[in-house]
XYZ file of C-alpha atoms in Angstrom:
774
model
C -8.990 -29.662 -14.712
C -10.522 -32.331 -16.093
C -7.059 -34.354 -15.612
C -8.035 -33.561 -11.881
C -11.375 -34.171 -11.648
C -10.492 -38.230 -13.193
C -7.388 -38.970 -10.717
C -5.048 -39.334 -13.914
C -1.230 -37.921 -14.549
C -1.487 -35.468 -11.485
C 2.188 -34.831 -12.273
C 1.894 -33.360 -15.734
C -1.249 -30.880 -13.868
C 1.101 -29.865 -10.913
C 3.515 -27.933 -12.510
C 0.527 -26.093 -14.343
C -0.764 -25.430 -10.734
C 2.579 -24.544 -9.008
C 2.907 -22.255 -12.178
C -0.359 -20.176 -11.649
C -0.196 -20.544 -8.120
C 2.749 -18.534 -7.794
C 2.470 -15.296 -9.632
C 3.881 -12.679 -7.754
C 1.843 -9.231 -6.020
C 4.345 -6.557 -8.093
C 7.736 -6.903 -10.072
C 8.992 -4.824 -6.413
C 8.440 -8.075 -4.771
C 8.728 -11.534 -6.711
C 8.808 -13.543 -3.467
C 5.049 -12.153 -2.797
C 2.455 -14.169 -4.724
C -1.142 -13.878 -5.314
C -3.281 -16.720 -3.875
C -6.457 -17.117 -5.019
C -6.708 -20.294 -3.773
C -6.939 -19.219 -0.117
C -9.667 -16.392 -0.862
C -11.559 -18.940 -3.394
C -11.340 -21.755 -0.225
C -13.035 -19.262 1.995
C -15.151 -17.240 -0.232
C -16.979 -20.937 -0.035
C -16.961 -21.843 2.741
C -18.989 -18.583 4.041
C -20.967 -19.239 0.603
C -22.347 -22.790 2.180
C -22.715 -21.028 5.730
C -24.651 -18.235 4.228
C -26.519 -20.296 1.348
C -27.051 -17.191 -0.793
C -25.324 -15.564 -3.419
C -22.429 -12.851 -2.298
C -22.005 -9.805 -3.381
C -18.446 -8.981 -5.170
C -17.585 -7.172 -1.404
C -18.600 -9.751 0.068
C -16.219 -12.164 -1.617
C -13.664 -10.006 -1.358
C -13.924 -9.184 2.405
C -14.465 -12.671 3.566
C -12.554 -13.923 1.433
C -9.959 -11.946 4.271
C -11.258 -13.078 6.497
C -9.308 -15.170 9.206
C -11.573 -17.461 10.446
C -14.111 -17.960 8.100
C -15.656 -21.215 9.276
C -16.603 -19.847 12.839
C -16.619 -16.151 11.865
C -20.393 -14.766 13.194
C -21.574 -12.259 9.270
C -24.124 -9.975 9.492
C -23.849 -6.946 7.391
C -23.609 -3.501 10.134
C -23.660 -5.120 12.842
C -20.816 -7.745 13.362
C -16.702 -7.343 13.556
C -14.977 -9.479 11.233
C -11.605 -10.234 11.692
C -9.722 -9.544 8.516
C -6.104 -10.936 6.836
C -5.600 -8.092 3.873
C -2.903 -8.877 1.756
C -0.837 -5.258 2.579
C -0.714 -1.698 3.971
C 0.389 0.924 2.569
C 1.019 4.486 3.624
C 1.628 8.216 2.311
C 4.821 10.140 4.147
C 2.476 12.634 6.578
C 1.072 9.646 8.015
C 3.459 6.926 7.463
C 5.745 8.520 9.942
C 3.308 8.425 13.359
C 2.599 4.619 11.818
C 5.960 3.529 11.843
C 6.489 5.097 15.277
C 3.560 3.152 16.646
C 5.116 0.023 14.894
C 8.897 0.490 16.114
C 6.486 1.331 19.477
C 5.528 -2.500 19.319
C 9.017 -3.739 19.577
C 8.184 -6.243 16.386
C 11.887 -6.472 14.433
C 9.225 -6.990 10.654
C 6.737 -6.110 9.232
C 4.327 -9.262 8.581
C 2.812 -8.735 5.216
C 4.196 -7.076 2.393
C 4.200 -2.322 2.645
C 5.165 0.561 1.036
C 5.789 3.958 2.221
C 5.260 6.776 -0.396
C 6.817 10.536 0.166
C 3.900 12.438 -1.697
C 2.104 14.992 0.965
C 5.111 17.095 2.242
C 6.019 19.172 -1.412
C 4.893 22.423 -0.942
C 3.282 23.975 -4.861
C 5.015 26.799 -5.035
C 7.286 27.824 -8.340
C 7.380 24.460 -10.189
C 7.637 20.833 -9.809
C 11.416 20.381 -10.154
C 12.897 24.306 -7.716
C 9.633 22.446 -5.670
C 10.615 18.948 -5.164
C 14.326 20.353 -4.676
C 13.240 22.523 -1.842
C 11.073 19.661 -0.193
C 14.113 17.508 -0.249
C 15.642 20.252 1.763
C 13.546 21.170 3.730
C 12.475 17.612 4.644
C 15.235 15.665 4.879
C 15.330 14.767 8.911
C 11.939 12.731 8.014
C 12.718 11.457 4.322
C 15.429 9.968 6.015
C 13.586 9.030 9.139
C 10.858 6.800 6.816
C 13.797 5.564 4.141
C 15.892 3.842 7.310
C 12.803 2.311 8.953
C 11.847 1.338 5.866
C 15.327 -0.399 4.979
C 15.101 -1.656 8.728
C 11.975 -3.357 9.186
C 11.430 -4.497 5.468
C 9.262 -1.356 4.640
C 9.401 -0.548 0.436
C 10.701 3.105 0.100
C 8.382 5.288 -2.537
C 10.903 8.351 -2.714
C 10.078 12.091 -3.067
C 8.749 12.978 -6.984
C 7.593 9.666 -7.224
C 3.996 10.374 -7.031
C 0.789 9.820 -5.115
C 0.314 7.027 -3.231
C -2.787 5.913 -5.224
C -1.006 6.257 -8.537
C 1.328 4.406 -7.890
C -0.787 1.848 -6.076
C -3.322 1.541 -9.387
C 0.197 1.037 -11.531
C 1.739 -1.642 -8.566
C 0.003 -3.149 -6.528
C -3.368 -3.063 -6.683
C -5.302 -6.281 -8.334
C -8.742 -8.229 -8.532
C -9.136 -9.159 -5.152
C -6.245 -7.724 -3.575
C -7.301 -6.266 0.514
C -5.362 -3.431 1.291
C -5.304 -1.059 3.567
C -3.493 2.202 3.455
C -3.223 5.274 5.915
C -5.209 7.708 3.938
C -8.422 8.153 3.322
C -8.540 7.394 -0.298
C -6.923 4.452 -0.053
C -10.213 3.465 -2.010
C -9.375 4.557 -6.089
C -7.793 1.212 -5.245
C -11.612 -0.221 -5.800
C -10.463 0.641 -9.438
C -8.837 -2.456 -10.421
C -11.235 -4.500 -8.858
C -9.497 -4.258 -5.276
C -11.283 -3.888 -1.829
C -9.315 -0.947 0.133
C -9.570 0.712 2.784
C -8.228 3.871 4.475
C -7.744 3.511 7.885
C -5.840 5.342 10.758
C -1.825 4.015 11.296
C -2.276 1.748 14.585
C -4.710 0.059 12.184
C -1.928 -0.285 9.618
C -0.132 -1.435 12.534
C -1.712 -4.539 13.576
C -1.542 -5.686 10.337
C 1.862 -5.028 9.877
C 2.766 -6.509 12.980
C -0.029 -9.713 11.956
C -2.415 -9.345 13.980
C -6.376 -9.553 12.627
C -7.721 -6.477 11.257
C -10.698 -5.601 12.771
C -13.841 -4.422 10.246
C -18.000 -3.806 11.083
C -19.705 -6.235 8.552
C -19.774 -3.693 5.962
C -23.457 -3.236 4.165
C -23.531 -3.225 0.720
C -24.762 -0.233 -2.008
C -24.915 -1.017 -5.039
C -24.935 1.659 -7.851
C -26.674 -0.023 -11.460
C -25.066 2.044 -13.822
C -26.401 1.673 -17.344
C -25.937 4.166 -21.046
C -23.366 5.010 -22.120
C -20.522 8.244 -21.091
C -20.078 10.473 -23.698
C -19.695 13.652 -25.012
C -18.608 15.965 -22.288
C -19.475 13.839 -19.502
C -16.805 11.452 -17.216
C -16.211 8.744 -14.044
C -15.893 11.853 -12.580
C -19.388 12.857 -13.250
C -20.334 9.754 -11.873
C -19.170 10.169 -8.334
C -20.641 13.667 -8.136
C -23.981 12.355 -8.650
C -23.634 9.850 -6.607
C -22.386 12.135 -3.756
C -25.149 14.757 -4.334
C -27.421 11.586 -3.805
C -25.939 10.098 -0.657
C -24.607 13.258 0.891
C -21.376 13.329 3.009
C -22.595 10.516 5.579
C -24.910 8.274 3.305
C -22.146 5.594 2.831
C -20.907 5.407 5.917
C -20.952 2.082 7.549
C -21.279 0.633 3.531
C -18.823 -0.475 0.473
C -20.166 1.349 -2.680
C -20.279 -1.476 -5.524
C -21.061 -0.470 -8.917
C -22.061 -3.110 -11.215
C -24.592 -3.141 -14.624
C -23.925 -3.002 -18.138
C -22.708 0.406 -17.927
C -19.408 -0.177 -16.217
C -17.827 -1.510 -19.333
C -17.845 2.152 -20.678
C -15.752 2.982 -17.977
C -11.618 3.216 -18.090
C -9.340 1.426 -15.770
C -8.379 4.885 -14.340
C -11.619 6.494 -14.908
C -13.398 3.009 -11.784
C -10.095 4.509 -9.936
C -11.388 8.399 -10.371
C -15.050 7.143 -8.997
C -13.831 4.927 -5.825
C -11.348 7.487 -4.940
C -14.161 9.844 -4.480
C -15.960 7.553 -2.090
C -14.365 8.792 0.410
C -16.732 11.811 0.159
C -20.020 9.970 0.487
C -17.968 8.194 4.055
C -17.891 4.879 2.221
C -15.713 2.334 3.808
C -14.892 1.199 0.357
C -16.316 1.539 -3.219
C -15.334 -1.160 -5.696
C -15.868 -2.590 -10.228
C -16.296 -5.765 -11.135
C -13.182 -7.273 -12.863
C -13.623 -6.856 -16.365
C -11.714 -6.534 -19.947
C -10.968 -2.479 -19.350
C -8.512 -3.845 -16.422
C -7.263 -6.563 -17.454
C -6.437 -4.308 -20.514
C -4.752 -1.498 -17.287
C -2.847 -4.441 -16.206
C -1.356 -5.796 -19.211
C 0.055 -2.160 -19.989
C 1.353 -0.870 -16.541
C 3.241 -4.691 -17.260
C 1.374 -7.066 -15.397
C -0.363 -9.343 -18.406
C 0.195 -12.384 -15.829
C -2.099 -10.883 -13.123
C -4.530 -10.703 -15.600
C -4.400 -13.995 -17.061
C -4.651 -15.411 -13.626
C -7.487 -13.331 -12.949
C -9.177 -14.444 -15.834
C -9.139 -17.808 -14.373
C -10.559 -16.712 -11.092
C -13.047 -14.826 -12.226
C -15.995 -15.941 -10.710
C -14.721 -14.889 -7.896
C -14.289 -11.354 -8.957
C -17.190 -10.785 -10.071
C -20.756 -10.750 -8.267
C -23.091 -13.565 -7.969
C -26.362 -13.428 -10.458
C -29.071 -12.665 -7.792
C -27.207 -10.874 -4.854
C -28.529 -8.550 -2.682
C -27.796 -5.108 -1.895
C -29.283 -2.800 1.129
C -30.162 -0.420 -1.434
C -29.478 0.158 -4.480
C -29.103 3.682 -6.868
C -29.498 3.460 -10.756
C -27.261 5.898 -13.057
C -27.799 6.456 -16.735
C -24.603 7.204 -18.261
C -26.967 8.058 -21.415
C -28.001 10.692 -19.541
C -25.534 11.893 -16.748
C -24.255 15.357 -17.495
C -21.421 17.344 -16.706
C -21.322 17.976 -12.555
C -19.501 20.279 -10.638
C -19.861 20.627 -6.684
C -18.997 22.844 -4.452
C -18.282 25.433 -2.544
C -17.525 24.225 0.885
C -18.858 20.728 0.602
C -18.130 18.003 -1.549
C -21.896 16.816 -1.844
C -23.492 19.906 -2.817
C -23.844 18.672 -6.314
C -24.874 21.306 -9.310
C -25.123 19.965 -13.649
C -22.346 23.001 -14.898
C -25.194 24.079 -17.190
C -26.475 25.812 -14.231
C -23.448 27.029 -11.769
C -23.080 30.140 -12.891
C -27.166 30.980 -12.432
C -26.973 29.359 -8.890
C -23.491 31.416 -7.693
C -24.827 34.516 -8.906
C -28.151 34.645 -6.934
C -25.618 32.741 -3.347
C -23.241 35.748 -4.006
C -20.408 33.139 -4.939
C -17.674 35.178 -7.201
C -18.273 33.693 -10.959
C -14.975 34.897 -11.971
C -12.629 31.560 -11.217
C -8.966 32.982 -9.865
C -7.301 29.511 -10.668
C -7.745 26.246 -11.763
C -5.937 23.095 -11.013
C -5.836 19.686 -12.828
C -4.490 16.243 -11.471
C -4.317 14.914 -7.821
C -5.085 11.167 -6.623
C -8.609 11.724 -8.246
C -7.827 12.959 -11.313
C -3.961 12.684 -12.982
C -4.429 9.816 -15.249
C -3.115 9.599 -19.149
C -6.461 10.088 -20.009
C -7.310 13.236 -17.648
C -4.402 14.630 -19.084
C -4.781 13.669 -22.869
C -8.427 15.070 -22.331
C -7.642 18.319 -20.812
C -5.119 18.561 -23.278
C -7.600 18.365 -26.400
C -9.384 21.260 -24.912
C -6.305 23.228 -24.772
C -5.187 22.012 -27.898
C -8.793 23.816 -29.348
C -7.924 27.306 -27.482
C -4.519 27.637 -28.617
C -5.820 27.181 -32.512
C -7.233 29.878 -31.642
C -4.918 32.192 -30.184
C -6.625 31.684 -26.598
C -5.219 30.805 -23.485
C -6.394 30.362 -19.604
C -7.970 33.522 -18.574
C -7.322 31.853 -15.083
C -4.249 30.533 -13.228
C -4.105 27.205 -14.451
C -1.817 24.065 -12.746
C -1.719 20.457 -13.558
C -0.613 18.191 -11.217
C 0.819 14.497 -12.554
C -0.472 11.148 -10.419
C 3.379 9.988 -10.525
C 6.681 9.836 -11.822
C 5.469 7.457 -14.896
C 2.278 9.837 -15.560
C 4.644 13.084 -16.368
C 7.246 11.223 -17.961
C 5.219 9.741 -20.527
C 3.029 13.297 -20.857
C 5.969 14.949 -21.428
C 7.229 11.959 -24.372
C 3.749 12.568 -25.805
C 2.835 16.265 -25.958
C 0.597 16.503 -24.028
C 2.424 17.974 -20.733
C 3.625 21.372 -23.540
C 0.265 21.488 -24.497
C -0.743 22.532 -20.897
C 2.033 24.728 -20.652
C 1.285 26.046 -23.649
C -2.458 27.429 -23.223
C -0.919 28.809 -19.709
C -0.701 25.660 -16.999
C 2.492 25.972 -14.569
C 3.405 21.434 -14.209
C 4.186 20.825 -10.671
C 5.729 18.266 -8.948
C 4.104 15.001 -8.590
C 2.460 15.246 -5.671
C -0.634 15.786 -3.205
C 0.339 19.433 -3.786
C -2.574 22.117 -3.541
C -6.013 19.609 -3.057
C -4.284 18.633 0.897
C -3.161 22.494 1.610
C -0.079 22.253 -0.420
C -0.233 25.558 -1.470
C 1.826 28.619 -0.933
C -1.043 30.737 -2.622
C 0.039 34.306 -3.429
C -1.869 36.064 -5.980
C -4.903 36.571 -3.433
C -4.649 37.623 0.013
C -6.048 35.455 3.423
C -9.949 36.381 3.519
C -10.023 37.442 0.302
C -13.441 36.164 -1.321
C -12.931 34.226 -4.324
C -13.396 31.447 -6.578
C -11.253 27.974 -7.897
C -12.634 25.247 -10.261
C -10.289 21.671 -9.366
C -10.891 17.754 -10.186
C -9.307 17.263 -6.510
C -11.866 15.152 -4.081
C -12.172 17.518 -1.616
C -13.350 20.978 -1.390
C -13.700 21.921 3.204
C -13.370 25.742 4.219
C -9.319 26.358 4.031
C -9.033 22.858 2.589
C -6.610 24.614 -0.461
C -5.192 27.487 0.797
C -6.284 27.725 4.537
C -8.313 30.808 3.202
C -11.927 30.910 4.345
C -13.151 32.803 1.871
C -11.869 30.939 -1.041
C -15.069 29.111 -2.510
C -13.697 25.759 -3.410
C -15.913 24.319 -6.854
C -14.852 20.269 -8.008
C -14.908 18.627 -10.727
C -13.496 16.964 -14.334
C -10.379 17.657 -15.301
C -11.435 18.646 -18.981
C -14.669 20.694 -17.657
C -11.619 22.644 -15.371
C -9.165 23.183 -18.255
C -12.806 24.782 -20.159
C -13.059 26.839 -17.226
C -10.127 28.416 -16.890
C -10.318 29.362 -20.789
C -13.517 30.954 -20.489
C -12.211 32.284 -16.767
C -15.973 32.320 -15.333
C -18.438 30.085 -13.610
C -21.179 31.055 -15.843
C -19.443 29.317 -18.506
C -20.988 26.275 -20.588
C -18.615 24.957 -22.787
C -21.373 22.181 -24.084
C -23.459 25.048 -25.988
C -21.904 28.119 -25.278
C -18.596 30.473 -27.399
C -15.565 31.489 -27.100
C -14.131 34.419 -29.002
C -11.062 33.613 -30.432
C -7.902 36.179 -31.449
C -9.643 36.630 -34.177
C -13.031 37.782 -32.637
C -14.896 34.871 -34.207
C -16.730 32.967 -32.482
C -16.026 29.122 -31.854
C -17.260 26.369 -29.650
C -15.423 24.007 -27.762
C -15.848 20.334 -28.870
C -16.232 17.864 -26.366
C -12.985 16.424 -26.035
C -11.662 12.997 -26.762
C -8.353 11.172 -25.382
C -7.090 7.803 -25.672
C -7.603 5.776 -22.124
C -3.793 4.519 -22.286
C -0.714 5.154 -23.908
C -0.281 3.903 -27.940
C 3.170 3.363 -27.270
C 4.532 1.549 -23.141
C 4.308 3.596 -20.328
C 7.989 5.340 -19.355
C 8.585 4.681 -16.208
C 10.876 8.202 -16.003
C 12.966 7.939 -13.866
C 13.738 4.840 -10.777
C 12.575 6.683 -7.539
C 11.855 3.264 -5.459
C 14.437 2.155 -2.783
C 13.752 -1.831 -1.936
C 14.136 -2.943 1.371
C 17.370 -5.181 2.236
C 16.764 -8.965 3.211
C 18.257 -8.142 6.384
C 17.888 -4.303 8.076
C 18.589 -5.765 11.852
C 21.426 -3.254 11.314
C 20.004 -0.743 9.807
C 19.966 2.425 12.520
C 17.183 4.869 13.000
C 17.801 8.115 14.158
C 15.786 10.099 15.982
C 16.943 13.457 17.704
C 15.812 13.890 21.185
C 15.496 17.277 20.624
C 14.094 17.254 16.860
C 11.096 19.172 16.285
C 10.134 17.362 13.940
C 10.218 13.874 15.197
C 9.358 12.331 18.588
C 9.600 8.957 20.056
C 6.323 8.030 21.114
C 5.851 7.077 25.391
C 2.675 4.673 26.339
C -0.498 6.613 26.913
C -1.982 6.676 30.555
C -3.791 3.202 31.739
C -7.583 3.353 32.641
C -7.864 3.521 36.226
C -11.173 1.274 36.176
C -13.193 4.159 37.370
C -16.005 6.103 35.843
C -14.878 9.703 34.250
C -16.407 12.290 36.709
C -16.728 16.213 36.979
C -14.904 16.303 33.130
C -14.719 19.928 31.649
C -16.196 20.894 28.430
C -12.702 21.158 25.856
C -15.290 22.676 23.151
C -18.674 22.095 22.024
C -18.686 22.391 17.911
C -21.285 23.730 16.365
C -21.802 22.231 12.450
C -18.763 20.558 10.273
C -16.175 19.057 12.306
C -13.976 17.772 9.764
C -10.122 15.967 10.734
C -9.437 19.293 8.462
C -10.389 21.483 11.222
C -9.737 18.544 14.313
C -5.978 18.802 13.052
C -4.885 21.297 10.405
C -3.070 20.139 7.179
C -0.778 22.684 5.329
C 1.652 24.035 7.027
C 1.444 21.598 10.579
C 1.666 18.296 7.867
C 6.011 19.343 8.931
C 5.035 18.398 12.813
C 3.401 14.828 11.151
C 6.027 13.122 13.654
C 6.308 15.326 16.288
C 2.941 14.355 18.328
C 3.910 17.791 20.504
C 3.948 19.735 18.208
C 1.051 19.390 16.101
C -0.769 18.651 19.090
C -0.872 22.840 18.823
C -3.340 22.457 15.895
C -6.029 20.682 18.396
C -9.215 22.216 16.842
C -8.403 25.391 15.837
C -10.844 25.128 12.849
C -13.659 23.730 15.065
C -16.334 26.324 15.503
C -17.127 27.457 19.278
C -21.179 27.345 19.271
C -20.323 29.360 22.722
C -19.176 32.626 20.389
C -19.700 31.910 17.134
C -15.218 31.528 16.543
C -12.895 29.014 15.668
C -10.342 28.973 18.155
C -11.473 30.780 21.102
C -12.411 29.170 24.147
C -13.660 29.548 27.482
C -10.541 28.475 30.050
C -13.510 26.755 33.128
C -10.631 27.303 35.479
C -9.661 30.941 34.881
C -13.245 31.725 33.004
C -10.168 33.708 30.510
C -10.588 32.925 26.602
C -8.185 31.685 24.682
C -6.836 29.308 21.982
C -8.509 25.474 22.305
C -5.039 24.037 22.045
C -3.716 26.331 24.856
C -6.936 25.931 26.980
C -6.233 21.973 26.818
C -2.622 21.760 27.926
C -3.831 24.089 30.811
C -6.385 21.364 32.117
C -3.943 18.681 31.408
C -1.578 20.661 33.635
C -3.885 20.678 36.110
C -5.100 17.568 36.235
C -8.431 17.665 34.786
C -10.285 15.282 32.025
C -11.813 17.165 29.536
C -14.590 16.001 26.710
C -15.588 17.619 23.484
C -19.172 17.693 22.076
C -19.479 17.263 18.108
C -22.186 17.166 15.790
C -23.332 14.903 13.042
C -20.722 12.438 11.203
C -18.086 13.650 13.350
C -14.552 13.482 11.999
C -15.743 13.136 8.214
C -12.787 13.649 5.441
C -9.131 12.491 5.597
C -7.674 9.324 8.156
C -5.467 12.027 9.956
C -5.052 9.865 13.028
C -3.591 13.332 14.382
C -6.803 14.107 15.205
C -7.531 11.448 17.378
C -3.898 11.182 18.835
C -3.879 15.298 19.866
C -6.754 15.011 21.948
C -5.314 11.949 23.770
C -1.985 13.433 24.318
C -3.490 16.710 26.044
C -5.666 14.945 28.296
C -9.294 14.187 26.319
C -11.159 11.149 27.533
C -14.476 11.375 25.445
C -15.840 12.394 22.632
C -19.809 13.076 22.348
C -21.927 13.857 19.116
C -24.383 13.383 17.422
C -22.517 10.197 14.803
C -18.894 9.642 13.457
C -17.527 9.479 10.330
C -16.041 5.562 10.232
C -12.628 6.002 10.913
C -11.833 8.385 12.562
C -14.157 6.716 15.636
C -12.279 3.433 14.993
C -8.879 6.253 15.266
C -10.123 7.424 18.678
C -11.073 4.218 20.317
C -7.282 2.906 18.914
C -6.123 5.830 21.350
C -7.839 5.350 24.484
C -10.479 7.876 23.722
C -14.547 6.930 24.062
C -16.246 7.859 21.382
C -19.964 7.754 22.557
C -22.942 9.103 20.496
C -26.576 10.844 21.843
C -29.196 7.756 22.137
C -31.382 11.090 21.546
C -29.454 13.430 19.881
C -31.648 15.926 20.595
C -29.528 15.593 24.126
C -26.999 17.352 22.163
C -29.079 20.486 22.939
C -28.994 19.662 26.715
C -25.405 19.912 26.965
C -23.836 23.900 27.529
C -19.917 24.647 27.540
C -19.920 25.427 31.176
C -21.182 22.166 32.501
C -19.762 19.443 33.656
C -19.880 15.399 33.097
C -19.463 12.488 34.241
C -19.409 9.309 32.413
C -21.336 6.580 34.367
C -20.640 2.723 34.184
C -17.372 2.079 32.892
C -16.969 -0.792 35.048
C -19.719 -2.615 33.675
C -18.799 -1.374 30.206
C -19.697 -3.593 27.480
C -20.451 -4.510 23.920
C -23.968 -2.895 23.010
C -24.793 -1.543 26.929
C -25.163 1.781 26.951
C -23.372 4.320 29.462
C -25.126 7.108 31.095
C -24.123 10.693 31.327
C -24.578 12.792 33.862
C -23.788 16.586 33.421
C -24.412 19.317 35.904
C -25.451 22.421 35.546
C -23.439 25.460 36.786
C -26.355 26.261 38.989
C -25.911 22.704 40.909
C -28.955 21.170 39.290
C -27.890 17.817 37.033
C -30.096 15.530 34.265
C -29.271 12.197 33.112
C -28.713 11.058 29.162
C -27.880 8.027 27.387
C -25.125 7.639 25.158
C -24.389 4.926 23.082
C -21.151 3.332 21.515
C -20.466 0.967 18.491
C -17.698 -0.979 20.978
C -16.794 -4.762 20.916
C -15.003 -6.646 23.622
C -11.748 -5.956 21.998
C -11.918 -2.564 22.194
C -13.153 -2.191 25.034
C -9.952 -3.799 26.085
C -8.326 -1.076 24.026
C -9.400 1.248 26.532
C -8.952 -0.394 29.612
C -5.260 -0.863 28.131
C -5.598 2.694 27.592
C -4.711 2.321 23.804
C -4.501 -0.492 21.230
C -0.762 -0.648 20.611
C -0.479 -0.863 24.773
C -2.935 -3.901 24.535
C -1.236 -5.266 22.078
C 2.071 -5.271 24.025
C 0.350 -6.936 27.066
C -0.477 -9.606 24.287
C 3.045 -10.292 23.139
C 4.063 -10.228 27.367
C 1.234 -12.474 27.955
C 2.504 -14.955 24.939
C 5.799 -14.966 25.719
């Protein structure tokens, strides 16, 4: 740097700079390099324009602007045009994303992209058997994804590789990266200092097509961590505490940025756990500043060269001194107690010490039927080690789990390493069943046999979500979310009334003993065991690769373009359903057994809104057909309206569409004739997904107007000819008695998103622009 500044002997410095600039983004893409110089250049342009210190979130986000010199920047208001570094897709969402990419007509992806087969493996009898069964059942889908990846230049992680977010952390995330993934827990990568954002498949197609990706400029919520974690408290307790403070919608439209002296007491994978579950508070993403714990993890995962490069650019990978947050929360880690959240919502926070009494008071079952550890949130080497430390104590006193107990390794690398180091065997010895390296019960891929549907019971998990029916499709399962070590302790005790910090267990010899707080290495002393090679490189030239989609397939279906807007107002729409209360993407498009239809839009549309509660009768999947006056399933009613050429709307409550990035929750209503979704508020990803598919997500200007609309009314949306950013639309409500009233509806469309609506979908608009260009 001194030589450059003084203009001396440039030819000696140039090779060093060249070498520095050519650090690969991953071992799997040696010719794709990290470009911190561009990040630095963009940050400097924006800092000069804004003339103020920047948060870490702002540095990384603004560092990826398409036009940093001219982009309008205002937190919470303007839409940013961004250039992410890479795309990642899990197999359930990759099907639709790749089908849309195929429809675009483009020959190859414009940025490094990967597909990860983790969602379609059902937990049934154990890892090896379940994996073999999944490969057999899903052969058609895996073949489609593998061949599509080969044709369009996308890396393919085969079934058994592990959970997408763990693989990204091990191989693809790095400080300062901007990565988008077609899964809501993509923010996991923030544990390694990246801005990693969950999106729908259509957003991923934009990035893979080389089109700037749009994101509303996020606000930034700062979480200042002081003190140090100790004892039974874990990184999971940080986000469980934050979820209790902010609730499931408190982070909407914001990035959660952790900072403060307490950060350094948390391992890299612990930081990833915290960022991962930030999806449960509606946050755009979460991020930690680059530090020594990340450097240590990068070195252990074979990426010391990335750590060395990050050291040189560290000033751009941490927040500026004096930067301002839109809101600040402070947590003293030294005072943080172990937490357990639930049931039925991930923001209902309780200290573990209180949960037994609360459960008895509320009438929740206190006996634990199953304890489940793992998932994309908590399946690291450290997590498994701390759980094994608890299990080992129980075994030394002759005890095993009173509850059923399952273990899900996060990746093949984690599985192989915990087998080598003995953790897996300890967990088996205490009564555990090691499942496949996949999502499994966390997303409803669980062939549960120990109870009948409708039987009231309690499970405890180290997962991230616990919505009604999420894990096992049983609405009477009370699911609680906590850390892996607390799950293990509670599974040994078999009851929510056990507090491992204070309570005693009875050993096999009748003596009382207390579990000691677990301690385990954050990383293995030896190198990670990579296990089996499960990665398929895309060929340099995939143009000759054939991608087969049978016209008679029940699992895959090529897409037909949605109809273009006719230029008129939407008049006399029927109301398919007025939803009462919480309506997540699980309610709109159920997972579990429906995952097998993720590549077949017509078939999966048979689950449309079957979990939503109809305000008219308080029932799920039972709505009045306004044309026949008969009650029937929601999808059947929607199909009838479509057959009769009648447009329809959905009325929703608050935070409509929270949860997974499930694009099908937007595709299905569009496919079956829906045009408008009107709610009190939307979750971020779902609102964007609806816009991408040519639907109108609108919100009541006055939330009380939700009560003015009845399921038997007809609705007209007026003013679409003058549809413009920031301009409200009118809704005329026509009641059965002939009376009418008008309410105002707000929207967050910008100019390009209005063009998506007018073209019929964002993909249609992309094709229009391509045709115009050619």
